[in-house]
PDB file of C-alpha atoms in Angstrom:
ATOM      1  CA  MET A  35       0.314   0.265   0.109  1.00 41.00           C
ATOM      2  CA  GLN A  36       1.571   3.522  -1.406  1.00 45.00           C
ATOM      3  CA  THR A  37       0.666   6.134   1.579  1.00 44.00           C
ATOM      4  CA  SER A  38       2.880   9.670   1.908  1.00 47.00           C
ATOM      5  CA  ASP A  39       5.218   9.260   5.153  1.00 46.00           C
ATOM      6  CA  ASN A  40       2.674  11.021   7.503  1.00 47.00           C
ATOM      7  CA  ALA A  41      -0.136   8.761   6.806  1.00 49.00           C
ATOM      8  CA  LYS A  42      -1.839   6.841   9.084  1.00 47.00           C
ATOM      9  CA  SER A  43      -3.976   4.101   9.516  1.00 46.00           C
ATOM     10  CA  CYS A  44      -7.807   4.621   8.379  1.00 52.00           C
ATOM     11  CA  CYS A  45      -9.454   3.671  11.149  1.00 51.00           C
ATOM     12  CA  MET A  46      -7.099   4.583  14.049  1.00 50.00           C
ATOM     13  CA  PRO A  47      -7.125   7.536  16.544  1.00 48.00           C
ATOM     14  CA  SER A  48      -4.454   9.965  16.429  1.00 49.00           C
ATOM     15  CA  GLU A  49      -3.176  11.887  18.967  1.00 56.00           C
ATOM     16  CA  GLY A  50      -2.154  15.206  18.845  1.00 56.00           C
ATOM     17  CA  THR A  51      -3.560  18.826  16.869  1.00 52.00           C
ATOM     18  CA  ALA A  52      -6.119  19.212  14.069  1.00 50.00           C
ATOM     19  CA  PRO A  53      -5.480  18.747  10.725  1.00 54.00           C
ATOM     20  CA  ARG A  54      -3.605  21.505   8.795  1.00 60.00           C
ATOM     21  CA  GLY A  55      -5.777  23.969   7.064  1.00 58.00           C
ATOM     22  CA  ASP A  56      -3.595  24.423   3.925  1.00 66.00           C
ATOM     23  CA  ARG A  57      -4.280  21.027   2.576  1.00 65.00           C
ATOM     24  CA  ILE A  58      -6.490  20.302  -0.505  1.00 65.00           C
ATOM     25  CA  SER A  59      -8.082  17.131  -1.714  1.00 66.00           C
ATOM     26  CA  ALA A  60      -6.721  14.681  -4.125  1.00 66.00           C
ATOM     27  CA  ALA A  61     -10.348  13.522  -5.077  1.00 70.00           C
ATOM     28  CA  GLN A  62     -12.570  15.228  -7.758  1.00 75.00           C
ATOM     29  CA  PHE A  63     -16.467  16.003  -7.041  1.00 75.00           C
ATOM     30  CA  SER A  64     -18.511  18.568  -8.082  1.00 81.00           C
ATOM     31  CA  GLY A  65     -19.291  21.171  -4.935  1.00 74.00           C
ATOM     32  CA  ASP A  66     -17.588  21.389  -1.977  1.00 68.00           C
ATOM     33  CA  LYS A  67     -19.002  18.532   0.064  1.00 69.00           C
ATOM     34  CA  ARG A  68     -20.567  15.351  -0.371  1.00 77.00           C
ATOM     35  CA  VAL A  69     -21.405  12.600   1.427  1.00 79.00           C
ATOM     36  CA  HIS A  70     -19.620   9.660   2.681  1.00 79.00           C
ATOM     37  CA  ILE A  71     -20.441   6.223   3.720  1.00 87.00           C
ATOM     38  CA  SER A  72     -18.218   3.005   4.826  1.00 85.00           C
ATOM     39  CA  LEU A  73     -20.660  -0.097   4.655  1.00 88.00           C
ATOM     40  CA  ASN A  74     -19.161  -3.609   6.273  1.00 88.00           C
ATOM     41  CA  VAL A  75     -20.488  -6.563   4.001  1.00 91.00           C
ATOM     42  CA  ARG A  76     -19.657 -10.193   4.568  1.00 91.00           C
ATOM     43  CA  ASN A  77     -18.123 -10.386   0.702  1.00 94.00           C
ATOM     44  CA  VAL A  78     -17.197  -7.610  -1.503  1.00 95.00           C
ATOM     45  CA  LYS A  79     -16.953  -9.965  -4.153  1.00 96.00           C
ATOM     46  CA  ARG A  80     -20.455 -10.903  -3.701  1.00 95.00           C
ATOM     47  CA  SER A  81     -21.985  -7.771  -3.191  1.00 96.00           C
ATOM     48  CA  LEU A  82     -20.126  -5.882  -6.154  1.00 97.00           C
ATOM     49  CA  PRO A  83     -23.101  -7.209  -8.439  1.00 96.00           C
ATOM     50  CA  PHE A  84     -25.621  -5.353  -6.385  1.00 96.00           C
ATOM     51  CA  TYR A  85     -23.468  -2.260  -6.043  1.00 96.00           C
ATOM     52  CA  ARG A  86     -22.674  -1.786  -9.600  1.00 97.00           C
ATOM     53  CA  ALA A  87     -26.655  -2.263 -10.123  1.00 95.00           C
ATOM     54  CA  LEU A  88     -27.659   0.394  -7.624  1.00 95.00           C
ATOM     55  CA  PHE A  89     -25.124   3.009  -8.988  1.00 95.00           C
ATOM     56  CA  ASP A  90     -25.213   1.807 -12.359  1.00 95.00           C
ATOM     57  CA  GLN A  91     -21.464   2.405 -12.785  1.00 96.00           C
ATOM     58  CA  ASP A  92     -18.252  -0.089 -11.707  1.00 97.00           C
ATOM     59  CA  PRO A  93     -16.229   0.920  -8.754  1.00 96.00           C
ATOM     60  CA  ILE A  94     -12.889   3.105  -9.303  1.00 93.00           C
ATOM     61  CA  LYS A  95     -11.185   1.052  -6.601  1.00 92.00           C
ATOM     62  CA  ILE A  96     -11.374  -2.832  -6.224  1.00 93.00           C
ATOM     63  CA  ARG A  97      -9.148  -4.427  -3.756  1.00 92.00           C
ATOM     64  CA  ASP A  98      -9.855  -8.218  -2.201  1.00 91.00           C
ATOM     65  CA  ASP A  99     -11.097  -6.757   0.959  1.00 91.00           C
ATOM     66  CA  TYR A 100     -12.934  -3.392  -0.655  1.00 93.00           C
ATOM     67  CA  ALA A 101     -14.428  -1.631  -2.990  1.00 94.00           C
ATOM     68  CA  LYS A 102     -14.798   2.244  -3.858  1.00 92.00           C
ATOM     69  CA  PHE A 103     -17.309   4.402  -5.927  1.00 94.00           C
ATOM     70  CA  GLU A 104     -17.509   7.906  -6.557  1.00 92.00           C
ATOM     71  CA  VAL A 105     -20.735   8.551  -7.692  1.00 93.00           C
ATOM     72  CA  ASP A 106     -21.240  11.972  -8.755  1.00 91.00           C
ATOM     73  CA  GLU A 107     -25.276  11.613  -9.356  1.00 86.00           C
ATOM     74  CA  PRO A 108     -26.219  11.276  -6.521  1.00 85.00           C
ATOM     75  CA  SER A 109     -23.140  12.649  -5.313  1.00 88.00           C
ATOM     76  CA  VAL A 110     -21.312  10.050  -2.583  1.00 90.00           C
ATOM     77  CA  ASN A 111     -18.077   8.626  -2.043  1.00 88.00           C
ATOM     78  CA  PHE A 112     -19.264   4.917  -1.131  1.00 87.00           C
ATOM     79  CA  ALA A 113     -17.177   2.134   0.016  1.00 89.00           C
ATOM     80  CA  ILE A 114     -17.689  -1.345   0.914  1.00 88.00           C
ATOM     81  CA  ASN A 115     -15.247  -3.490   3.173  1.00 88.00           C
ATOM     82  CA  GLU A 116     -15.191  -7.004   3.833  1.00 89.00           C
ATOM     83  CA  HIS A 117     -15.966  -8.152   7.606  1.00 86.00           C
ATOM     84  CA  PRO A 118     -17.142 -11.657   7.323  1.00 84.00           C
ATOM     85  CA  ASP A 119     -19.061 -11.140  10.881  1.00 82.00           C
ATOM     86  CA  ALA A 120     -20.420  -7.964   9.479  1.00 72.00           C
ATOM     87  CA  VAL A 121     -24.736  -7.626  10.698  1.00 71.00           C
ATOM     88  CA  ASP A 122     -27.765  -6.889   9.811  1.00 65.00           C
ATOM     89  CA  ARG A 123     -29.134  -3.504  10.721  1.00 65.00           C
ATOM     90  CA  ASP A 124     -32.633  -2.274  11.477  1.00 61.00           C
ATOM     91  CA  GLY A 125     -32.625   0.402   9.341  1.00 67.00           C
ATOM     92  CA  HIS A 126     -32.522   1.147   5.865  1.00 80.00           C
ATOM     93  CA  PHE A 127     -30.553   3.036   3.169  1.00 88.00           C
ATOM     94  CA  GLY A 128     -32.170   5.177   0.287  1.00 88.00           C
ATOM     95  CA  VAL A 129     -31.546   7.178  -2.938  1.00 89.00           C
ATOM     96  CA  GLU A 130     -33.926   9.997  -3.618  1.00 88.00           C
ATOM     97  CA  VAL A 131     -34.414  10.660  -7.142  1.00 89.00           C
ATOM     98  CA  LYS A 132     -36.235  14.197  -8.795  1.00 87.00           C
ATOM     99  CA  HIS A 133     -38.959  11.998 -11.242  1.00 88.00           C
ATOM    100  CA  THR A 134     -40.672   8.603 -10.873  1.00 91.00           C
ATOM    101  CA  ASP A 135     -39.214   7.654 -14.617  1.00 91.00           C
ATOM    102  CA  VAL A 136     -35.876   7.039 -12.629  1.00 91.00           C
ATOM    103  CA  VAL A 137     -37.565   4.718 -10.168  1.00 91.00           C
ATOM    104  CA  GLN A 138     -38.873   2.939 -13.141  1.00 94.00           C
ATOM    105  CA  ASN A 139     -35.753   2.860 -14.946  1.00 93.00           C
ATOM    106  CA  THR A 140     -33.972   1.704 -11.518  1.00 94.00           C
ATOM    107  CA  TYR A 141     -36.885  -1.051 -11.489  1.00 95.00           C
ATOM    108  CA  ASN A 142     -35.792  -1.705 -15.195  1.00 96.00           C
ATOM    109  CA  ARG A 143     -32.054  -1.746 -14.706  1.00 95.00           C
ATOM    110  CA  PHE A 144     -32.569  -4.020 -11.762  1.00 95.00           C
ATOM    111  CA  LYS A 145     -34.786  -6.880 -12.918  1.00 95.00           C
ATOM    112  CA  GLY A 146     -32.358  -6.760 -16.360  1.00 96.00           C
ATOM    113  CA  LEU A 147     -29.469  -7.320 -14.367  1.00 95.00           C
ATOM    114  CA  GLY A 148     -31.134 -10.231 -12.318  1.00 95.00           C
ATOM    115  CA  ILE A 149     -31.194  -7.854  -8.761  1.00 94.00           C
ATOM    116  CA  HIS A 150     -34.722  -8.835  -7.060  1.00 93.00           C
ATOM    117  CA  VAL A 151     -36.925  -5.710  -6.703  1.00 94.00           C
ATOM    118  CA  ASP A 152     -38.254  -6.677  -3.254  1.00 89.00           C
ATOM    119  CA  ALA A 153     -41.367  -4.603  -3.314  1.00 89.00           C
ATOM    120  CA  THR A 154     -43.050  -1.562  -5.547  1.00 90.00           C
ATOM    121  CA  GLU A 155     -45.040   1.155  -3.647  1.00 88.00           C
ATOM    122  CA  THR A 156     -46.825   3.613  -5.155  1.00 87.00           C
ATOM    123  CA  GLN A 157     -48.336   6.443  -3.117  1.00 85.00           C
ATOM    124  CA  VAL A 158     -47.677   5.469   0.299  1.00 82.00           C
ATOM    125  CA  ALA A 159     -47.390   7.675   3.559  1.00 77.00           C
ATOM    126  CA  CYS A 160     -43.421   7.577   4.257  1.00 75.00           C
ATOM    127  CA  CYS A 161     -41.404  10.138   6.400  1.00 71.00           C
ATOM    128  CA  TYR A 162     -44.613  12.084   6.429  1.00 71.00           C
ATOM    129  CA  SER A 163     -44.691  12.549   3.313  1.00 77.00           C
ATOM    130  CA  VAL A 164     -45.959  10.904   0.277  1.00 83.00           C
ATOM    131  CA  GLN A 165     -43.502   8.817  -2.098  1.00 86.00           C
ATOM    132  CA  ASP A 166     -43.243   6.078  -5.002  1.00 89.00           C
ATOM    133  CA  LYS A 167     -39.997   3.830  -4.305  1.00 90.00           C
ATOM    134  CA  ILE A 168     -38.815   0.225  -4.941  1.00 93.00           C
ATOM    135  CA  TRP A 169     -37.010  -1.632  -2.411  1.00 92.00           C
ATOM    136  CA  ALA A 170     -34.068  -3.916  -3.338  1.00 94.00           C
ATOM    137  CA  VAL A 171     -31.987  -6.221  -0.419  1.00 91.00           C
ATOM    138  CA  ASP A 172     -28.108  -6.599  -0.865  1.00 92.00           C
ATOM    139  CA  PRO A 173     -26.362  -9.681  -0.173  1.00 92.00           C
ATOM    140  CA  ASP A 174     -25.934  -8.865   3.162  1.00 89.00           C
ATOM    141  CA  GLY A 175     -29.866  -8.068   4.224  1.00 87.00           C
ATOM    142  CA  ASN A 176     -29.015  -4.128   3.942  1.00 88.00           C
ATOM    143  CA  ARG A 177     -32.381  -2.493   2.273  1.00 88.00           C
ATOM    144  CA  TRP A 178     -31.937   0.039  -0.367  1.00 92.00           C
ATOM    145  CA  GLU A 179     -35.016   2.197  -1.520  1.00 89.00           C
ATOM    146  CA  VAL A 180     -35.051   4.444  -4.489  1.00 91.00           C
ATOM    147  CA  PHE A 181     -37.615   6.719  -4.491  1.00 89.00           C
ATOM    148  CA  VAL A 182     -39.876  10.257  -5.172  1.00 88.00           C
ATOM    149  CA  VAL A 183     -41.362  12.378  -3.407  1.00 87.00           C
ATOM    150  CA  THR A 184     -44.578  13.571  -4.859  1.00 88.00           C
ATOM    151  CA  ALA A 185     -46.192  15.296  -1.421  1.00 84.00           C
ATOM    152  CA  ASN A 186     -44.088  16.940   1.153  1.00 82.00           C
ATOM    153  CA  GLU A 187     -46.635  16.223   3.648  1.00 79.00           C
ATOM    154  CA  ALA A 188     -48.449  13.291   4.804  1.00 73.00           C
ATOM    155  CA  ASP A 189     -50.355  12.341   7.886  1.00 72.00           C
ATOM    156  CA  GLU A 190     -48.344   9.723   8.750  1.00 67.00           C
ATOM    157  CA  GLY A 191     -44.315   8.857   9.451  1.00 65.00           C
ATOM    158  CA  CYS A 192     -44.669   5.455   8.298  1.00 66.00           C
ATOM    159  CA  GLY A 193     -47.953   3.599   8.612  1.00 65.00           C
ATOM    160  CA  ALA A 194     -49.579   0.506   7.824  1.00 70.00           C
ATOM    161  CA  THR A 195     -49.296   1.028   4.687  1.00 67.00           C
ATOM    162  CA  CYS A 196     -45.193   1.187   4.309  1.00 70.00           C
ATOM    163  CA  ILE A 197     -43.342  -1.532   4.060  1.00 71.00           C
ATOM    164  CA  CYS A 198     -41.422  -1.667   6.767  1.00 70.00           C
ATOM    165  CA  TYR A 199     -44.263  -1.075   9.096  1.00 70.00           C
ATOM    166  CA  ASN A 200     -44.053  -3.127  11.672  1.00 73.00           C
ATOM    167  CA  PRO A 201     -47.872  -3.442  13.719  1.00 78.00           C
ATOM    168  CA  ASP A 202     -46.371  -4.915  16.954  1.00 80.00           C
ATOM    169  CA  THR A 203     -44.345  -2.105  17.311  1.00 71.00           C
ATOM    170  CA  GLY A 204     -46.579   1.011  15.490  1.00 69.00           C
ATOM    171  CA  ARG A 205     -43.223   2.146  14.124  1.00 64.00           C
ATOM    172  CA  CYS A 206     -40.811   1.258  10.972  1.00 65.00           C
ATOM    173  CA  ASN A 207     -38.421  -1.630  12.068  1.00 63.00           C
ATOM    174  CA  TRP A 208     -37.850  -4.778   9.987  1.00 58.00           C
ATOM    175  CA  VAL A 209     -39.213  -7.787  11.202  1.00 52.00           C
TER     176      VAL A 209
END
């Protein structure tokens, strides 16, 4: 692994002063900020087809235990790290889009690539808005939605028509 002389391990806390303010990013992306998500998966090789389909592109970096996607739309630095003991989560991830056509195109692309679409929802109350969406699950059980908000207000945050609604708890959590 090549690093600069003063580079330290990624996940180890460092002691001392705050980072210097005179360095600029070596990564190129639009805007001044973008979201970074680093997700543990049990097997990178098994997870790659799902994330290639989700982002509709290949990763920019692949190692035996790591893959990195630099996605322009939506702007995200997304990495998967192999950890065979990764555990399932009670939550989900999503990509919000501006048009229902994008949701439909994603559905069609997933189906064409053999990615199972777990569910589709139309005009469902979710997060106190009304949405159209599709749901897919990666090989580790991480749930992803691709959705469009069609109305900004709804009476329910997660109602009985929402896929993640659990009647035992009266809220959104996966069973």
